Structure formats: structure tokens, C-alpha cells
PDB file of C-alpha atoms in Angstrom:
ATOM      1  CA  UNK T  35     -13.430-137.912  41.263  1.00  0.00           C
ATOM      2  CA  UNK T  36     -10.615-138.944  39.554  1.00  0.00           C
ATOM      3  CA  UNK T  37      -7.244-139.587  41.312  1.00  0.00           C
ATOM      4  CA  UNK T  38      -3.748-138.602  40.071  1.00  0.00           C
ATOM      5  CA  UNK T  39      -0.818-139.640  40.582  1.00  0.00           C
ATOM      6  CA  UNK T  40       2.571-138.483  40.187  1.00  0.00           C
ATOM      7  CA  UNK T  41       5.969-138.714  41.464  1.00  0.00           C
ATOM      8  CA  UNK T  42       7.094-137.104  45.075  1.00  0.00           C
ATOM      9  CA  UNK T  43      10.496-135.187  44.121  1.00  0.00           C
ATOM     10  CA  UNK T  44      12.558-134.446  40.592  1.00  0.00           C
ATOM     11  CA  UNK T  45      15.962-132.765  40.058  1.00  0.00           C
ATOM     12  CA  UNK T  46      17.079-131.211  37.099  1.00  0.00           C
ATOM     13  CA  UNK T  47      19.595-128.645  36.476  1.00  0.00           C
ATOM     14  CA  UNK T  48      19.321-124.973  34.906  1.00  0.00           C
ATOM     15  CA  UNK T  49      18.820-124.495  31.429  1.00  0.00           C
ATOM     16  CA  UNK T  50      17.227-128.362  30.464  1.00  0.00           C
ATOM     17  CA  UNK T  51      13.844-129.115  29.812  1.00  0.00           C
ATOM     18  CA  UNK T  52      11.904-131.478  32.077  1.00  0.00           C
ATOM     19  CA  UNK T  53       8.821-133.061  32.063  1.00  0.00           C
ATOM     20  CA  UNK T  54       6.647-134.461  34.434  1.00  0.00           C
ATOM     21  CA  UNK T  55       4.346-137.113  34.095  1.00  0.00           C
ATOM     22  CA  UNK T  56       0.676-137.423  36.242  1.00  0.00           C
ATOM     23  CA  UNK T  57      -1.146-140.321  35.993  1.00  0.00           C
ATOM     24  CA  UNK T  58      -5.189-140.365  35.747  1.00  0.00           C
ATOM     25  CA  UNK T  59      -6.579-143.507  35.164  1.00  0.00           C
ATOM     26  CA  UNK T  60      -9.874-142.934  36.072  1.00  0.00           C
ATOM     27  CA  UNK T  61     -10.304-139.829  34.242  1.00  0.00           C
ATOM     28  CA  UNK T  62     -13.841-139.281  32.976  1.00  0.00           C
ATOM     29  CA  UNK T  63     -14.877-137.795  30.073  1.00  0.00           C
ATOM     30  CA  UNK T  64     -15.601-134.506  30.755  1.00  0.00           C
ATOM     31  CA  UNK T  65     -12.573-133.851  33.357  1.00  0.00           C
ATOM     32  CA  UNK T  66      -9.846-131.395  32.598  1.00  0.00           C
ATOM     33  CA  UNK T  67      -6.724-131.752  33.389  1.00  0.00           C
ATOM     34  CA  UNK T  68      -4.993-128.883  35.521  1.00  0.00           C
ATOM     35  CA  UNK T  69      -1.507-128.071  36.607  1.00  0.00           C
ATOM     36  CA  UNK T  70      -0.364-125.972  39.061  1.00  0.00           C
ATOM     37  CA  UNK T  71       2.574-124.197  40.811  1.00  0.00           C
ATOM     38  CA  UNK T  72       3.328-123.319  44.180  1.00  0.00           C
ATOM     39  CA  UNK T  73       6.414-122.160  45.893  1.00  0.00           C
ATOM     40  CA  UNK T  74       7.081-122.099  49.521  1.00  0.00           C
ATOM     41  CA  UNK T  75       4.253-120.127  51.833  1.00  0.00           C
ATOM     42  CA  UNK T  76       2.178-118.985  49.014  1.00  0.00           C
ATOM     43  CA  UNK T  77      -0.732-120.054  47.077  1.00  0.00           C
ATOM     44  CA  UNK T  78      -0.759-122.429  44.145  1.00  0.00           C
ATOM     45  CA  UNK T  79      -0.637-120.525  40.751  1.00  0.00           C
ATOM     46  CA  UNK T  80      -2.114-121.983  37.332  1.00  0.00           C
ATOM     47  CA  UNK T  81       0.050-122.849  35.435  1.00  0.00           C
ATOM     48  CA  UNK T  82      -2.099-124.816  32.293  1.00  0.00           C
ATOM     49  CA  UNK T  83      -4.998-126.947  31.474  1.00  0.00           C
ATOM     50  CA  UNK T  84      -5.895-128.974  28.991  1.00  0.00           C
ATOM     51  CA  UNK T  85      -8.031-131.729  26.920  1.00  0.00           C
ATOM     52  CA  UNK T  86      -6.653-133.199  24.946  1.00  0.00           C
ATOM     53  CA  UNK T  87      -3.307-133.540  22.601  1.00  0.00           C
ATOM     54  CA  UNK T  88      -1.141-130.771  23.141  1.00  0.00           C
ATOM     55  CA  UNK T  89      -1.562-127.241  24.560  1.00  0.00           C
ATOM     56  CA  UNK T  90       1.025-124.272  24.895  1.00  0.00           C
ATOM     57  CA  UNK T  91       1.243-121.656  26.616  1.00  0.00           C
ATOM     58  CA  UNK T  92       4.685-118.927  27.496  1.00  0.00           C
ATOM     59  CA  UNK T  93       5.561-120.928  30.340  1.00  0.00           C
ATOM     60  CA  UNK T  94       4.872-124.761  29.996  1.00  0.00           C
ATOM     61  CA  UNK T  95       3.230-127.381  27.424  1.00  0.00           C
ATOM     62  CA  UNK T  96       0.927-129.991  28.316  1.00  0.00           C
ATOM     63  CA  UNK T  97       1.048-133.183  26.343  1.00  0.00           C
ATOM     64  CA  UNK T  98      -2.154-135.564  26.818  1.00  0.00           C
ATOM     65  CA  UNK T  99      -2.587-138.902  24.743  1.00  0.00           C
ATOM     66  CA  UNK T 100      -5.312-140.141  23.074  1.00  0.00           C
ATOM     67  CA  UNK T 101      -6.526-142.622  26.305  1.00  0.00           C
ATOM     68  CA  UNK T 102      -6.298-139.677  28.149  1.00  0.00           C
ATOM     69  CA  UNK T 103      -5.058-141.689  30.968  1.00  0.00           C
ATOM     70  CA  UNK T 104      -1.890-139.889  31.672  1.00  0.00           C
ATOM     71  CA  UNK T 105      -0.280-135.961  31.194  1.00  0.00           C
ATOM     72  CA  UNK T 106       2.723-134.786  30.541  1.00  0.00           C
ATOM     73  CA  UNK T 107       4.012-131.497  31.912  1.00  0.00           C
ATOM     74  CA  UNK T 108       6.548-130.189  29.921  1.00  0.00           C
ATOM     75  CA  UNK T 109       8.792-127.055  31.165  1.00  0.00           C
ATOM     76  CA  UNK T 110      11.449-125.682  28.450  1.00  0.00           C
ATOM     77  CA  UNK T 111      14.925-124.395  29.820  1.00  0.00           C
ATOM     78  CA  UNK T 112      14.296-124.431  33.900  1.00  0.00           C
ATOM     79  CA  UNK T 113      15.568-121.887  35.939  1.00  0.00           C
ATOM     80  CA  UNK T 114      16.293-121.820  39.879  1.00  0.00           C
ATOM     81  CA  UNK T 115      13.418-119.940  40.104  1.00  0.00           C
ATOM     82  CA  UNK T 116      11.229-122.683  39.139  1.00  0.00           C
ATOM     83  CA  UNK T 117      11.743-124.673  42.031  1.00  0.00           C
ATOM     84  CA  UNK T 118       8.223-125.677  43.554  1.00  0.00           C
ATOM     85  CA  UNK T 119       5.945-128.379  44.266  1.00  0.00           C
ATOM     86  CA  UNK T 120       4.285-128.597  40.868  1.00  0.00           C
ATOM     87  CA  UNK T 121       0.331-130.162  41.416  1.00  0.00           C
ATOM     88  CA  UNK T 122      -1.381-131.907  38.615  1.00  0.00           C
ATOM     89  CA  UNK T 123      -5.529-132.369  39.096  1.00  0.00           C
ATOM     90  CA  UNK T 124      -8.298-134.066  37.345  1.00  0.00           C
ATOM     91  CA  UNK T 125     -11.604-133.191  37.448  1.00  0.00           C
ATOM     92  CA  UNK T 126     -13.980-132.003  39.691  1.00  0.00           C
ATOM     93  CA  UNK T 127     -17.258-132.669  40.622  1.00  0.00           C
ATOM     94  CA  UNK T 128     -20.374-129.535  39.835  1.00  0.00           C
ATOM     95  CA  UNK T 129     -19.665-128.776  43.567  1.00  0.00           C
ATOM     96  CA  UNK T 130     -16.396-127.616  42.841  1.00  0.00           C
ATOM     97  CA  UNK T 131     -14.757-129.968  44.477  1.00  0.00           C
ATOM     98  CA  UNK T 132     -10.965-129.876  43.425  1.00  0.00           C
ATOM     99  CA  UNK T 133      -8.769-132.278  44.862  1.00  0.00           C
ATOM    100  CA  UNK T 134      -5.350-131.480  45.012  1.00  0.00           C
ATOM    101  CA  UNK T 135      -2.621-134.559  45.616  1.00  0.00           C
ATOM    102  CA  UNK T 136       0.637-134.178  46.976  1.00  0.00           C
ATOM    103  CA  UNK T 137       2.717-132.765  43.928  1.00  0.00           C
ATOM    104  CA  UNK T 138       5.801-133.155  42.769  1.00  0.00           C
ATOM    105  CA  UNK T 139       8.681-130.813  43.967  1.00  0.00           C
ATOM    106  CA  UNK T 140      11.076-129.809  41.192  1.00  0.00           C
ATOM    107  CA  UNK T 141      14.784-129.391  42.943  1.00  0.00           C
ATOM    108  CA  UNK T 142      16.667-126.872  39.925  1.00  0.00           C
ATOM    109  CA  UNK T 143      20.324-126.815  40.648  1.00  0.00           C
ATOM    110  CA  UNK T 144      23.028-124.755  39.573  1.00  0.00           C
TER     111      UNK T 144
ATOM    112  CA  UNK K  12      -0.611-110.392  42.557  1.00  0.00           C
ATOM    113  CA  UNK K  13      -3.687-112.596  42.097  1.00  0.00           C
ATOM    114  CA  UNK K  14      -6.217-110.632  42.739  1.00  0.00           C
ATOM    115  CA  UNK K  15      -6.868-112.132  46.370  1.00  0.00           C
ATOM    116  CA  UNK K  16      -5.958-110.903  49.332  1.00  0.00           C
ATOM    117  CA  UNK K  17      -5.890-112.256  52.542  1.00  0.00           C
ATOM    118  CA  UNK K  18      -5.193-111.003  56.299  1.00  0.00           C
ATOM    119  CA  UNK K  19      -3.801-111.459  58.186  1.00  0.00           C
ATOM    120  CA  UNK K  20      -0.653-112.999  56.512  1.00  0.00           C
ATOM    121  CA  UNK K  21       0.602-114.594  60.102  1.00  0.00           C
ATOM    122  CA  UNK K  22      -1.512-115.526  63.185  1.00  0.00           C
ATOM    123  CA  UNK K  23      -0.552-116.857  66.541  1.00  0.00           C
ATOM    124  CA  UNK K  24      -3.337-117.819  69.004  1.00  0.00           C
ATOM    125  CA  UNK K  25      -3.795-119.736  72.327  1.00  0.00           C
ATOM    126  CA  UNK K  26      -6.396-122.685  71.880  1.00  0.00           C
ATOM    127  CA  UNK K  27      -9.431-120.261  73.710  1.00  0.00           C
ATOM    128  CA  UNK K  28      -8.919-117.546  71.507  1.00  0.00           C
ATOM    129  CA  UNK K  29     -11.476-116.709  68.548  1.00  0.00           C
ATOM    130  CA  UNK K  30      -9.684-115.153  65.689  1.00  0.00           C
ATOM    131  CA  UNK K  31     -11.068-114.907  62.046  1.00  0.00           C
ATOM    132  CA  UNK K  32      -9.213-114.907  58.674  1.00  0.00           C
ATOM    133  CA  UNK K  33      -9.877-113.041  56.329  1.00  0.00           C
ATOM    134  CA  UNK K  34     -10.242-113.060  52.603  1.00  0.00           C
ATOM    135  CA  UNK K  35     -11.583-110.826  49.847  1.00  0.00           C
ATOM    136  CA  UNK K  36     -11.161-110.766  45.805  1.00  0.00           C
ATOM    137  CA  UNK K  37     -10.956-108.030  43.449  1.00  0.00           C
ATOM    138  CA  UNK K  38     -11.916-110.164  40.041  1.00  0.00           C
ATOM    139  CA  UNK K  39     -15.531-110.529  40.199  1.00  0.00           C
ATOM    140  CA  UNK K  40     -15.607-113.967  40.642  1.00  0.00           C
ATOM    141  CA  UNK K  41     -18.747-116.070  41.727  1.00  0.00           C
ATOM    142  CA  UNK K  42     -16.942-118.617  43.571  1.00  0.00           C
ATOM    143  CA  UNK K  43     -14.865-118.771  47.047  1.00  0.00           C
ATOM    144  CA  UNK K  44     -12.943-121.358  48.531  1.00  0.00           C
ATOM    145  CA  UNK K  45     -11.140-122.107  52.269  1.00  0.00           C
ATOM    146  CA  UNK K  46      -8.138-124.624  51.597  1.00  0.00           C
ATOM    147  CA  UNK K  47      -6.182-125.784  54.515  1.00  0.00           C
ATOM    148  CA  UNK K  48      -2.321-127.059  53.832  1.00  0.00           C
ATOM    149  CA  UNK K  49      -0.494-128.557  57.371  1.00  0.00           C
ATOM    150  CA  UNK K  50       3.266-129.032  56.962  1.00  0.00           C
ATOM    151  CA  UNK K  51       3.810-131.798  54.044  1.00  0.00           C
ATOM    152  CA  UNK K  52       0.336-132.605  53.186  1.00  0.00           C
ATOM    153  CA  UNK K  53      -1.878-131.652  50.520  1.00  0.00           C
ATOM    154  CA  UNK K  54      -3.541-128.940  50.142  1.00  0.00           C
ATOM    155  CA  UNK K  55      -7.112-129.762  51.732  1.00  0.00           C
ATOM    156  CA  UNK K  56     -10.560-128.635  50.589  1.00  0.00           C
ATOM    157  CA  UNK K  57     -12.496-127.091  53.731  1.00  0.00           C
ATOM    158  CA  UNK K  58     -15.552-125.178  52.486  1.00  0.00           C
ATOM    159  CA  UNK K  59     -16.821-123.961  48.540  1.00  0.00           C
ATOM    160  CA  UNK K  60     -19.199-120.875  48.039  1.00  0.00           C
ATOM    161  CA  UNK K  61     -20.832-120.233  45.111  1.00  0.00           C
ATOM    162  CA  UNK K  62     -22.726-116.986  45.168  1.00  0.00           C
ATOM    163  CA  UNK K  63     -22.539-116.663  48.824  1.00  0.00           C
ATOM    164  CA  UNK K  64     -24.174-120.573  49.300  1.00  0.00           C
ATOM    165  CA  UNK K  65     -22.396-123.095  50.654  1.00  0.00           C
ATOM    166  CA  UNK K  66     -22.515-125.797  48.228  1.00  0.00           C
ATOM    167  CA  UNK K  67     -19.224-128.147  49.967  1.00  0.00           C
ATOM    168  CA  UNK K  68     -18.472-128.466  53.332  1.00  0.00           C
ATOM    169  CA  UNK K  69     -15.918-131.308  53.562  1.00  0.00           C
ATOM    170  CA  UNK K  70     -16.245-133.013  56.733  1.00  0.00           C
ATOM    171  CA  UNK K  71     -14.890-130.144  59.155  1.00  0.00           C
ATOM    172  CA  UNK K  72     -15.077-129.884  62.460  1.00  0.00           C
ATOM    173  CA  UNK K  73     -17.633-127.121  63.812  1.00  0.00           C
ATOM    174  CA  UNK K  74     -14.414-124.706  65.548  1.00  0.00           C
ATOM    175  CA  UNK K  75     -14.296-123.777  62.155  1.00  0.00           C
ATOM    176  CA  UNK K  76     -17.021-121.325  60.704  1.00  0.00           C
ATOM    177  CA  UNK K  77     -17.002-119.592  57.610  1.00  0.00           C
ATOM    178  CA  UNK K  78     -18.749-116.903  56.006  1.00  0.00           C
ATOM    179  CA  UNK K  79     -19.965-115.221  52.526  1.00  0.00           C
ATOM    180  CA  UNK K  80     -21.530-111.943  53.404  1.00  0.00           C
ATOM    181  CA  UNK K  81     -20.612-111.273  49.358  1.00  0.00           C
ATOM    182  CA  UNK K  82     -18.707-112.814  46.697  1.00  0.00           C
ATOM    183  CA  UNK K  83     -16.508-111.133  46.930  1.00  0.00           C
ATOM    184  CA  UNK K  84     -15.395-111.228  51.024  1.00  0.00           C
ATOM    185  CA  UNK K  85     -14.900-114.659  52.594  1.00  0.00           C
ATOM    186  CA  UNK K  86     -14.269-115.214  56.371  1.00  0.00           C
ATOM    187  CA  UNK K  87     -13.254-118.267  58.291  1.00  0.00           C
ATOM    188  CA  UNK K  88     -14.394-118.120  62.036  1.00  0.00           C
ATOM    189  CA  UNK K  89     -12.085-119.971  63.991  1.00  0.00           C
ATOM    190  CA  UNK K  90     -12.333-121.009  68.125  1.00  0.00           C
ATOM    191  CA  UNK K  91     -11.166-123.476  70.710  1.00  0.00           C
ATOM    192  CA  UNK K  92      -8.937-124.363  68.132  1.00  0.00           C
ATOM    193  CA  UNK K  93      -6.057-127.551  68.367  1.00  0.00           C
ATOM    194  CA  UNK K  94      -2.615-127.192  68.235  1.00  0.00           C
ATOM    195  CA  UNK K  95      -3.079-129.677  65.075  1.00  0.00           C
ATOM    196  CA  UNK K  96      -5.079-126.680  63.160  1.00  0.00           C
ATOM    197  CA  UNK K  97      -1.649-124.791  63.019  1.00  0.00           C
ATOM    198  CA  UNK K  98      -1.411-124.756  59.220  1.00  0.00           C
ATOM    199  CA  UNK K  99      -1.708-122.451  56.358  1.00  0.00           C
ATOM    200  CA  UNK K 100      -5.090-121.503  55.308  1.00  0.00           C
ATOM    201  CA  UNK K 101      -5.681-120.375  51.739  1.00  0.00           C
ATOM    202  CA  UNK K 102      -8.327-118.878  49.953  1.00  0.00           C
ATOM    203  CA  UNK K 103      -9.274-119.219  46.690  1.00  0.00           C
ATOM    204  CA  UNK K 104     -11.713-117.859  44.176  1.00  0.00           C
ATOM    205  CA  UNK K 105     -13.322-118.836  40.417  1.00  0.00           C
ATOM    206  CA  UNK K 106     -15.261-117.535  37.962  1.00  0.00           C
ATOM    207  CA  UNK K 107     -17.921-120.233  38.775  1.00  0.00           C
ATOM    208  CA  UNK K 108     -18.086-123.571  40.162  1.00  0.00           C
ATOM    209  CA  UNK K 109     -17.877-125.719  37.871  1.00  0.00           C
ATOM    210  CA  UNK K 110     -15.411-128.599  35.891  1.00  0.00           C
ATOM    211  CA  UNK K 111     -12.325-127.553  35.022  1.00  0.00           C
ATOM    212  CA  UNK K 112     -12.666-123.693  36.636  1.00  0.00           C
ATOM    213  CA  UNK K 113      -9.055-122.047  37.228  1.00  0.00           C
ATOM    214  CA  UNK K 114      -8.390-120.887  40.779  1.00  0.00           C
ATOM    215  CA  UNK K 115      -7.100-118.131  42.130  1.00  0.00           C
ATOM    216  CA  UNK K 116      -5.195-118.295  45.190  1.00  0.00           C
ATOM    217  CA  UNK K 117      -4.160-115.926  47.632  1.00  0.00           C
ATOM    218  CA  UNK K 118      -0.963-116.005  50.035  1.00  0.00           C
ATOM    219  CA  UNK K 119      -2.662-117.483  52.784  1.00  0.00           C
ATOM    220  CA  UNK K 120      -2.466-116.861  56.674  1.00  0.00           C
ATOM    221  CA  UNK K 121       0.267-118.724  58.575  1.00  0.00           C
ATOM    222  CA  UNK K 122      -1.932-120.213  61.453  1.00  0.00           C
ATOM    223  CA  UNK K 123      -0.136-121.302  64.594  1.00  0.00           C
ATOM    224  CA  UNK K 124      -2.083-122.523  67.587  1.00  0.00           C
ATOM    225  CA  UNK K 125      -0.146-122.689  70.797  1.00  0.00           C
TER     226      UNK K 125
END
């Protein structure tokens, strides 16, 4: 199973665009690469999943070289309200095992 | 709303108790999931059902029990629990197991063990 990593903690302040970056080195072929959301006490939330090159969606895009070794996140115009711990995965066995890392949490300020 | 629901949302029990969580979906899914997250840790796969089979169990210890009566209800049997099991517990469900399938998560029950 591949492992990702990415880093612990980002701030960024309302209004600009940030990006986060999740490394996969070990990404195999057929692996997807997933992001998700999750705020405090919850459950994470999809947020987008891709392939390859670029994908879009109304709430992030998800830039993904040709090595496929790496993924950018990207979120346009951040609000306070997307402060969370932001999880990127890759892969997952036929057993459905989905490992989740520790995320990144994305501090928005004022 | 996800579509999963789980209860109860916050649970408090002595280390001889026997409580179970529960979980059910409403999106017809094929696949369940029991994810455990302690404080500052990541979110850790427990058990994966797939058309009410267990096809993952991932190393846990035996105080924990789940069960697939359906696909779409999912219990998690829990007794003689540690005061290191105090964590949230989250379900999840999929349209199938398989690479790359989007979960769905519910809230999750607050699990303290005194």
C-alpha cells in the first residue's frame, strides 16, 4: 500500500488560495489518489479524487504530474470555515483497505 | 448529512460494562467500515464488510466485536474495555470494496472508558 506523506500544519488567511502538496512515491499503477476533509468530532468528508493531470470540482482542484509521485491540493479563496485536518490517501488494496495518515490541518485566519 | 448515522453520538462506560455502537446507512451501499481515531492520531482501520463478510480485520483485540446482520446496519460489540479505547469510533460505508471507492462517513460515537 502506498504511503503518503504530507505536511503536519498550514496557515493561510481568508480569501487566498492554498495548496497542499502529498507525497506518494510508491504509488502503483492502478492507485487513486483521494483527499479528504474533516473538521473537529466528525467524520472525514470527500473532498476529490483523481488520476491523473488535473481534476475540478466546486470546491477544490487536484493537480497530479505525469510521475504521479506527488498531488497537489488546490483550494481557491479559503474561508474560516475551511479550517480542518485535510487527509490525502493512495490506494488501497481489493480488501478495502484505506489507510489514512495524519493530515494536514489548515489554520484560516482572519 | 451523509447518509450514515450512528448512535449513540457520546458514550461513557466503566471498563466491565458491554455497550455496542451502532451504525446504519441509508445509500445502498455494499460496503461497511469501523474506523477508530484516539486524540491526535490517525484515523485507524478496525474491521471492513463487504456484503455482510468480513473481508479485513486489522489486528484488533477480541473486546472488540463487530457485526453485519445487513449492509446496511453495522454494530461494534464492545467489553472489558481499556481506558486507552476512549476514542472516537467512526463508521463508514462504500459502494463496494474496491480501489479508489469514496467513503462515507458518519459522525462517530465519542467513546470514553473510565
Amino acid at each position: 500500500l502506498a504511503k503518503t506523506t504530507q505536511p503536519i500544519s498550514m496557515d493561510s488567511y481568508e480569501g487566498q488560495e492554498v495548496n497542499i502538496t502529498c507525497s506518494h512515491n510508491n504509488i502503483a499503477t492502478n492507485d487513486y489518489i483521494t483527499w479528504y476533509q474533516q473538521f473537529p468530532s466528525q467524520g472525514p468528508r470527500f473532498i476529490i479524487q483523481g488520476y491523473k493531470t488535473k481534476v475540478t470540482n466546486e470546491v477544490a482542484s487536484l493537480f497530479i504530474p505525469a510521475d504521479r509521485k506527488s498531488s497537489t491540493l488546490s483550494l481557491p479563496r479559503v474561508s474560516l470555515s475551511d479550517t480542518a485536518v485535510y487527509y490525502c490517501l493512495s490506494g488501497s488494496s481489493n480488501t478495502g483497505k484505506l489507510i489514512f495518515g495524519q493530515g494536514t490541518t489548515l489554520q484560516v485566519k482572519p | 448529512e451523509t447518509g450514515v448515522t450512528q448512535t449513540p453520538r457520546h458514550l461513557v462506560m466503566g471498563m466491565t460494562n458491554k455497550k455496542s455502537l451502532k451504525c446504519e446507512q441509508h445509500l445502498g451501499h455494499n460496503a461497511m467500515y469501523w474506523y477508530k481515531q484516539s486524540a491526535k492520531k490517525p484515523l485507524e482501520l478496525m474491521f471492513v464488510y463487504s456484503l455482510e463478510e468480513r473481508v479485513e480485520n486489522n489486528s484488533v483485540p477480541s473486546r472488540f466485536s463487530p457485526e453485519c446482520p445487513n449492509s446496511s446496519h453495522l454494530f461494534l460489540h464492545l467489553h472489558t474495555l481499556q481506558p486507552e479505547d476512549s476514542a472516537l469510533y467512526l463508521c463508514a460505508s462504500s459502494p463496494v470494496v474496491e480501489q479508489g471507492a469514496k467513503l462515507f462517513f458518519g459522525s462517530g460515537t465519542q467513546l470514553s472508558v473510565l
